[in-house]
Structure formats: structure tokens, C-alpha cells
Short mmCIF file of C-alpha atoms in Angstrom, two decimals:
data_model
loop_
_atom_site.label_atom_id
_atom_site.label_comp_id
_atom_site.label_asym_id
_atom_site.label_seq_id
_atom_site.Cartn_x
_atom_site.Cartn_y
_atom_site.Cartn_z
CA MET Z 266 0.00 0.00 0.00
CA THR Z 267 1.29 3.47 -0.86
CA HIS Z 268 1.03 6.34 1.58
CA LYS Z 269 0.25 9.79 0.16
CA VAL Z 270 0.89 12.80 2.38
CA THR Z 271 0.64 16.57 2.08
CA ILE Z 272 3.44 19.14 2.00
CA PHE Z 273 3.17 22.94 2.06
CA LYS Z 274 5.86 25.43 1.06
CA ASN Z 275 6.09 26.67 4.66
CA ILE Z 276 4.06 26.95 7.86
CA LYS Z 277 2.34 30.16 6.75
CA GLU Z 278 1.06 28.56 3.54
CA THR Z 279 -2.14 26.69 4.37
CA ILE Z 280 -4.22 26.64 1.18
CA THR Z 281 -1.81 25.40 -1.50
CA PRO Z 282 -1.12 21.72 -0.77
CA TYR Z 283 1.09 19.33 -2.71
CA HIS Z 284 0.19 15.63 -2.49
CA VAL Z 285 3.20 13.33 -2.74
CA GLU Z 286 4.32 9.81 -1.80
CA LEU Z 287 5.61 9.40 1.75
CA ASP Z 288 8.90 7.92 0.55
CA LEU Z 289 9.57 11.05 -1.51
CA ILE Z 290 9.38 13.10 1.69
CA LEU Z 291 11.65 10.67 3.53
CA ASN Z 292 14.17 10.83 0.71
CA ARG Z 293 14.11 14.65 0.92
CA ILE Z 294 14.88 14.37 4.63
CA LYS Z 295 17.75 11.98 3.91
CA ASP Z 296 19.43 13.92 1.11
CA GLY Z 297 18.57 17.43 2.33
CA SER Z 298 17.64 18.49 -1.18
CA ASP Z 299 15.71 21.53 0.02
CA SER Z 300 16.22 22.00 3.75
CA LYS Z 301 19.75 20.88 4.68
CA VAL Z 302 21.35 24.34 4.91
CA LEU Z 303 18.43 25.86 6.83
CA VAL Z 304 18.19 22.93 9.28
CA GLN Z 305 21.90 23.14 10.00
CA LYS Z 306 21.51 26.86 10.66
CA ILE Z 307 18.60 26.18 13.03
CA ARG Z 308 20.62 23.61 15.00
CA LYS Z 309 23.49 26.06 15.43
CA GLU Z 310 21.23 28.86 16.65
CA LYS Z 311 21.29 29.10 20.47
CA LYS Z 312 18.33 31.45 20.91
CA LYS Z 313 14.98 29.63 20.92
CA LEU Z 314 13.07 32.61 19.52
CA GLU Z 315 15.47 32.87 16.59
CA ARG Z 316 15.24 29.10 15.99
CA ASN Z 317 11.45 29.28 15.88
CA GLU Z 318 11.54 32.09 13.32
CA LEU Z 319 13.95 30.12 11.12
CA LYS Z 320 11.76 27.00 11.31
CA LYS Z 321 8.87 28.96 9.80
CA GLN Z 322 10.80 28.95 6.51
CA LEU Z 323 10.90 25.14 6.34
CA PRO Z 324 8.41 23.11 4.29
CA ALA Z 325 5.51 21.92 6.46
CA ILE Z 326 4.25 18.32 6.21
CA CYS Z 327 0.93 16.74 7.19
CA PHE Z 328 1.88 13.07 7.41
CA SER Z 329 -1.60 11.71 8.13
CA GLY Z 330 -3.11 12.17 4.68
CA THR Z 331 -3.98 14.33 1.71
CA PHE Z 332 -5.69 17.62 2.55
CA ASN Z 333 -7.40 20.37 0.52
CA LYS Z 334 -5.94 22.82 3.01
CA ARG Z 335 -4.26 22.55 6.39
CA ALA Z 336 -7.25 21.84 8.59
CA ASP Z 337 -8.69 18.74 10.25
CA ASN Z 338 -11.97 19.05 8.35
CA SER Z 339 -10.18 19.28 5.00
CA LEU Z 340 -8.86 15.70 4.96
CA ILE Z 341 -9.37 13.91 1.63
CA ILE Z 342 -7.87 10.48 2.38
CA HIS Z 343 -6.04 9.26 5.48
CA SER Z 344 -2.51 8.05 4.70
CA GLY Z 345 -2.37 5.28 7.29
CA ILE Z 346 0.49 7.14 8.99
CA ILE Z 347 0.61 9.03 12.28
CA CYS Z 348 3.51 11.29 13.25
CA LEU Z 349 4.47 11.32 16.93
CA ASP Z 350 6.73 13.84 18.65
CA PHE Z 351 9.21 12.99 21.39
CA ASP Z 352 10.63 16.20 22.89
CA GLY Z 353 12.45 17.60 25.89
CA TYR Z 354 15.50 15.34 25.99
CA PRO Z 355 18.09 16.65 28.50
CA ASN Z 356 21.00 15.68 26.25
CA PHE Z 357 21.77 14.39 22.75
CA LYS Z 358 23.11 11.07 24.03
CA LEU Z 359 19.75 10.13 25.56
CA LEU Z 360 17.94 11.29 22.42
CA MET Z 361 20.08 9.03 20.24
CA GLU Z 362 19.60 6.09 22.58
CA ASP Z 363 15.85 6.53 22.29
CA LYS Z 364 16.15 6.84 18.52
CA GLU Z 365 18.06 3.58 18.34
CA SER Z 366 15.44 1.84 20.48
CA LEU Z 367 12.50 3.26 18.52
CA SER Z 368 14.08 2.31 15.20
CA LYS Z 369 13.87 -1.35 16.25
CA ASN Z 370 10.22 -1.15 17.32
CA LYS Z 371 7.97 -3.35 15.21
CA TYR Z 372 5.39 -0.58 14.74
CA VAL Z 373 7.77 2.26 13.82
CA TYR Z 374 8.10 2.92 10.09
CA SER Z 375 10.65 5.71 10.39
CA VAL Z 376 12.28 7.86 13.05
CA PHE Z 377 14.43 10.95 12.52
CA VAL Z 378 15.77 13.91 14.52
CA SER Z 379 13.65 17.08 14.48
CA PRO Z 380 14.93 20.29 12.82
CA SER Z 381 15.90 21.76 16.20
CA GLY Z 382 17.98 18.68 17.01
CA ASN Z 383 16.30 18.36 20.41
CA GLY Z 384 13.54 15.88 19.61
CA LEU Z 385 12.45 12.93 17.51
CA LYS Z 386 9.76 12.50 14.86
CA VAL Z 387 8.34 8.98 14.87
CA LEU Z 388 6.14 7.66 12.05
CA VAL Z 389 3.83 4.76 12.87
CA LYS Z 390 1.57 2.84 10.48
CA ILE Z 391 -2.06 2.75 11.62
CA PRO Z 392 -5.31 1.87 9.82
CA GLN Z 393 -6.66 4.49 7.41
CA ASP Z 394 -9.41 5.26 9.90
CA SER Z 395 -9.78 9.03 10.26
CA GLU Z 396 -12.65 8.82 12.75
CA ASN Z 397 -10.47 6.95 15.24
CA HIS Z 398 -7.21 8.84 14.60
CA THR Z 399 -7.20 10.38 18.08
CA LYS Z 400 -7.94 7.02 19.71
CA TYR Z 401 -4.90 5.53 17.99
CA PHE Z 402 -2.84 8.48 19.23
CA ASN Z 403 -4.01 7.95 22.82
CA SER Z 404 -3.36 4.23 22.57
CA LEU Z 405 0.16 4.85 21.25
CA GLU Z 406 0.81 7.26 24.11
CA ASN Z 407 0.04 4.43 26.52
CA TYR Z 408 2.02 1.94 24.46
CA PHE Z 409 5.26 3.97 24.33
CA ASN Z 410 4.83 5.24 27.91
CA SER Z 411 7.60 7.83 27.55
CA GLU Z 412 8.09 11.02 29.56
CA TYR Z 413 9.26 12.65 26.31
CA PHE Z 414 6.05 11.84 24.40
CA ASP Z 415 4.35 15.06 23.22
CA LYS Z 416 0.67 14.76 24.17
CA THR Z 417 -0.42 17.79 22.12
CA SER Z 418 0.18 16.45 18.61
CA LYS Z 419 -2.99 14.37 18.32
CA ASN Z 420 -5.00 16.30 15.70
CA ILE Z 421 -5.10 14.71 12.25
CA SER Z 422 -3.74 17.76 10.37
CA ARG Z 423 -0.84 18.17 12.78
CA VAL Z 424 2.03 19.74 10.90
CA CYS Z 425 5.67 18.65 11.03
CA TYR Z 426 8.59 20.77 9.82
CA GLU Z 427 10.79 19.09 7.23
CA SER Z 428 14.08 18.01 8.77
CA PHE Z 429 17.45 16.78 7.55
CA GLU Z 430 19.29 13.70 8.74
CA SER Z 431 21.61 11.78 6.44
CA ALA Z 432 21.62 8.75 8.75
CA TYR Z 433 17.84 8.53 8.74
CA ALA Z 434 17.75 5.75 6.10
CA HIS Z 435 19.09 3.24 8.59
CA THR Z 436 16.05 3.77 10.80
CA GLN Z 437 13.41 3.13 8.14
CA ASN Z 438 11.67 -0.16 8.84
CA PHE Z 439 10.17 -1.65 5.68
CA GLY Z 440 8.77 -4.63 7.58
CA THR Z 441 6.71 -2.48 9.92
CA LYS Z 442 3.52 -3.95 11.31
CA TYR Z 443 0.32 -1.98 11.67
CA TYR Z 444 -0.39 -0.72 15.17
CA GLU Z 445 -3.79 -2.00 16.24
CA ASP Z 446 -5.67 -0.18 18.97
CA GLU Z 447 -5.33 -2.39 22.06
CA ASP Z 448 -8.91 -1.54 23.07
CA ARG Z 449 -10.13 -3.00 19.79
CA VAL Z 450 -8.07 -6.16 20.29
CA ASN Z 451 -9.40 -6.56 23.82
CA GLN Z 452 -12.99 -6.20 22.57
CA VAL Z 453 -12.38 -8.96 20.01
CA LYS Z 454 -10.82 -11.18 22.69
CA GLY Z 455 -13.93 -10.74 24.83
CA LYS Z 456 -16.25 -11.65 21.95
CA LEU Z 457 -14.22 -14.77 21.15
CA ARG Z 458 -14.41 -15.87 24.78
CA ARG Z 459 -18.19 -15.36 24.73
CA GLY Z 460 -18.45 -17.66 21.72
CA VAL Z 461 -19.01 -15.08 18.96
CA SER Z 462 -17.77 -16.57 15.69
CA LYS Z 463 -14.72 -15.18 13.90
CA LYS Z 464 -16.91 -14.74 10.81
CA GLU Z 465 -19.34 -12.49 12.68
CA ILE Z 466 -16.51 -10.49 14.28
CA ARG Z 467 -14.82 -10.10 10.89
CA THR Z 468 -18.06 -8.73 9.42
CA GLN Z 469 -18.33 -6.22 12.28
CA LEU Z 470 -14.74 -5.09 11.74
CA GLU Z 471 -15.26 -4.79 7.98
CA ASP Z 472 -18.15 -2.42 8.71
CA THR Z 473 -15.63 -0.07 10.37
CA LYS Z 474 -13.76 0.15 7.02
CA LEU Z 475 -10.53 -1.36 8.36
CA ASP Z 476 -8.09 -2.81 5.83
CA LYS Z 477 -8.20 -6.62 5.46
CA GLN Z 478 -4.58 -6.82 6.63
CA VAL Z 479 -5.45 -5.00 9.85
CA ILE Z 480 -8.55 -7.15 10.46
CA ASP Z 481 -6.50 -10.32 10.02
CA SER Z 482 -3.89 -8.99 12.43
CA VAL Z 483 -6.47 -8.01 15.07
CA LEU Z 484 -8.22 -11.40 14.89
CA ASN Z 485 -4.96 -13.36 14.98
CA LYS Z 486 -3.62 -11.34 17.88
CA ALA Z 487 -6.84 -11.74 19.89
CA GLU Z 488 -7.11 -15.47 19.15
CA GLU Z 489 -3.47 -16.11 20.02
CA SER Z 490 -3.88 -14.27 23.31
CA ASN Z 491 -6.98 -16.28 24.19
CA ASN Z 492 -5.32 -19.59 23.31
CA ASN Z 493 -2.40 -18.85 25.58
CA GLN Z 494 -4.29 -17.47 28.56
CA THR Z 495 -4.77 -19.31 31.81
CA PHE Z 496 -8.35 -20.21 32.70
CA TRP Z 497 -10.39 -22.42 35.02
CA ILE Z 498 -11.84 -25.81 34.11
CA LYS Z 499 -13.39 -28.73 36.02
CA ASN Z 500 -11.47 -31.97 36.39
CA ASP Z 501 -13.01 -35.44 36.51
CA LYS Z 502 -13.77 -35.13 40.23
CA GLY Z 503 -15.63 -31.85 39.82
CA THR Z 504 -12.85 -29.81 41.40
CA ILE Z 505 -11.88 -26.52 39.78
CA LYS Z 506 -8.26 -26.52 38.70
CA LYS Z 507 -6.02 -24.15 36.80
CA SER Z 508 -5.08 -25.16 33.29
CA CYS Z 509 -2.96 -23.42 30.65
CA VAL Z 510 -3.56 -24.23 27.02
CA VAL Z 511 -0.68 -23.45 24.70
CA SER Z 512 -1.32 -23.16 20.98
#
């Protein structure tokens, strides 16, 4: 599946979008074709106010889809990507340690250093489900459980300044799995335990317009969890005992 995103000339431009493939944006970040010099200038600037003014000249990206203009209600199609911010690192060493860890996470598609050099931008693949975008954000906040996780970047048209990082390519994970909302998985697990058929659950999930790949993943994850859980059964003498079934 391809992921189309939106890029604007800068943060002040909100009504002239350009719709491009995600990998084109990531290649721009890697080779610095448009922003390398400016990003390097931003990272050398010690004054925060001056850095913020310089960042306004950078291209602005909405990673979560194609938009008619930069507004939540102007979404055309969700990209299946959410961009998370990790900010406030006390030193660069800790930032790079987190980057290394995040780059190995099964749900992270790409991670790169922000234009300021003080934070990380983390791209995660989620279902193309615009109505539940914020729920996925909240679930990912709980999943990563990091003190550096920016809780404010949950709106679907959240903008991200284009960065530059030549080493970024090593952190792009082409085998990334979709992140499924844990609440949704738990609901499916409960239905399976109550005896609801997989066929019926699949139909219910299809009605939510989830991709087939995501539905398969949710069902498999829920079923695997149920098969491996510990539960109570009666033995031949009528006594309750604990039994673990392993698939």
C-alpha cells in the first residue's frame, strides 16, 4: 500500500497543498535536497526565539493524509500514517539512545531527529481510519509510555517541519507492522471468549472500514492471546483446577 501525504511550502502557507508519496518526503529528509542548509543553521542557533523564526521557513508536512488545506476538516484520504513527537530530551546522548530503540520497534516505520535537534519524529503505520485517529494516538501514548512523548500532537492535520538527517535511512523499517488499537483487540478477545464466531466479528470489523490486513492482524492477535491465557476448568472429580492451554 502506498502512503500519500501533504506538504506545504512553509508553515504560513495553508491553502496550497502538494500531495506526494511518503517515501519522496523521507528521501528529501535523507538527502537534504531543500532544507539541509536551513536545518543546519537552526541547529546552530542558540536562541529559541530565533530558531522558531527560522523554522517557519521550512516546508511543512501533514503526514496523516492528503488535505485540501491545512485543517482537520479538510482531509481527503487518510494516509495510514501518524507522526508522533518525542521532545524535551536533556541531552543528545539520551535522544540518540531513544532513537536507536525506537528504530527497532515493530510498529515504527521511520524515526528521525527534528529540525531543532532536540527531539524525535516517529512515524507509525495505523489503519486508514480518520474517525479513530485520536484514539490511535491515545493508545500509542500508553504503548510507548515515555516522559518525552508530546501529548499535544494528536490532531489529524498536525504539521511537522521538514528536517534533515543523512543517517535517517538506517532507521526506516520496511517490515513495519500496523499498530492495532489495544482496546479494539481486547474487545475482540472478549467476543471470542463469549463464543461469537470469527466470521461475525470479521463482518463487524469490515463495517468499520478497516483494511483486510489489519482485520487479520487483530483477529490473529486476539485469538493467540486467548489460546495462551490461563483459565479455570473442572477436572473429573468436579474440582476446579487451573489449566494453561498453549497453541
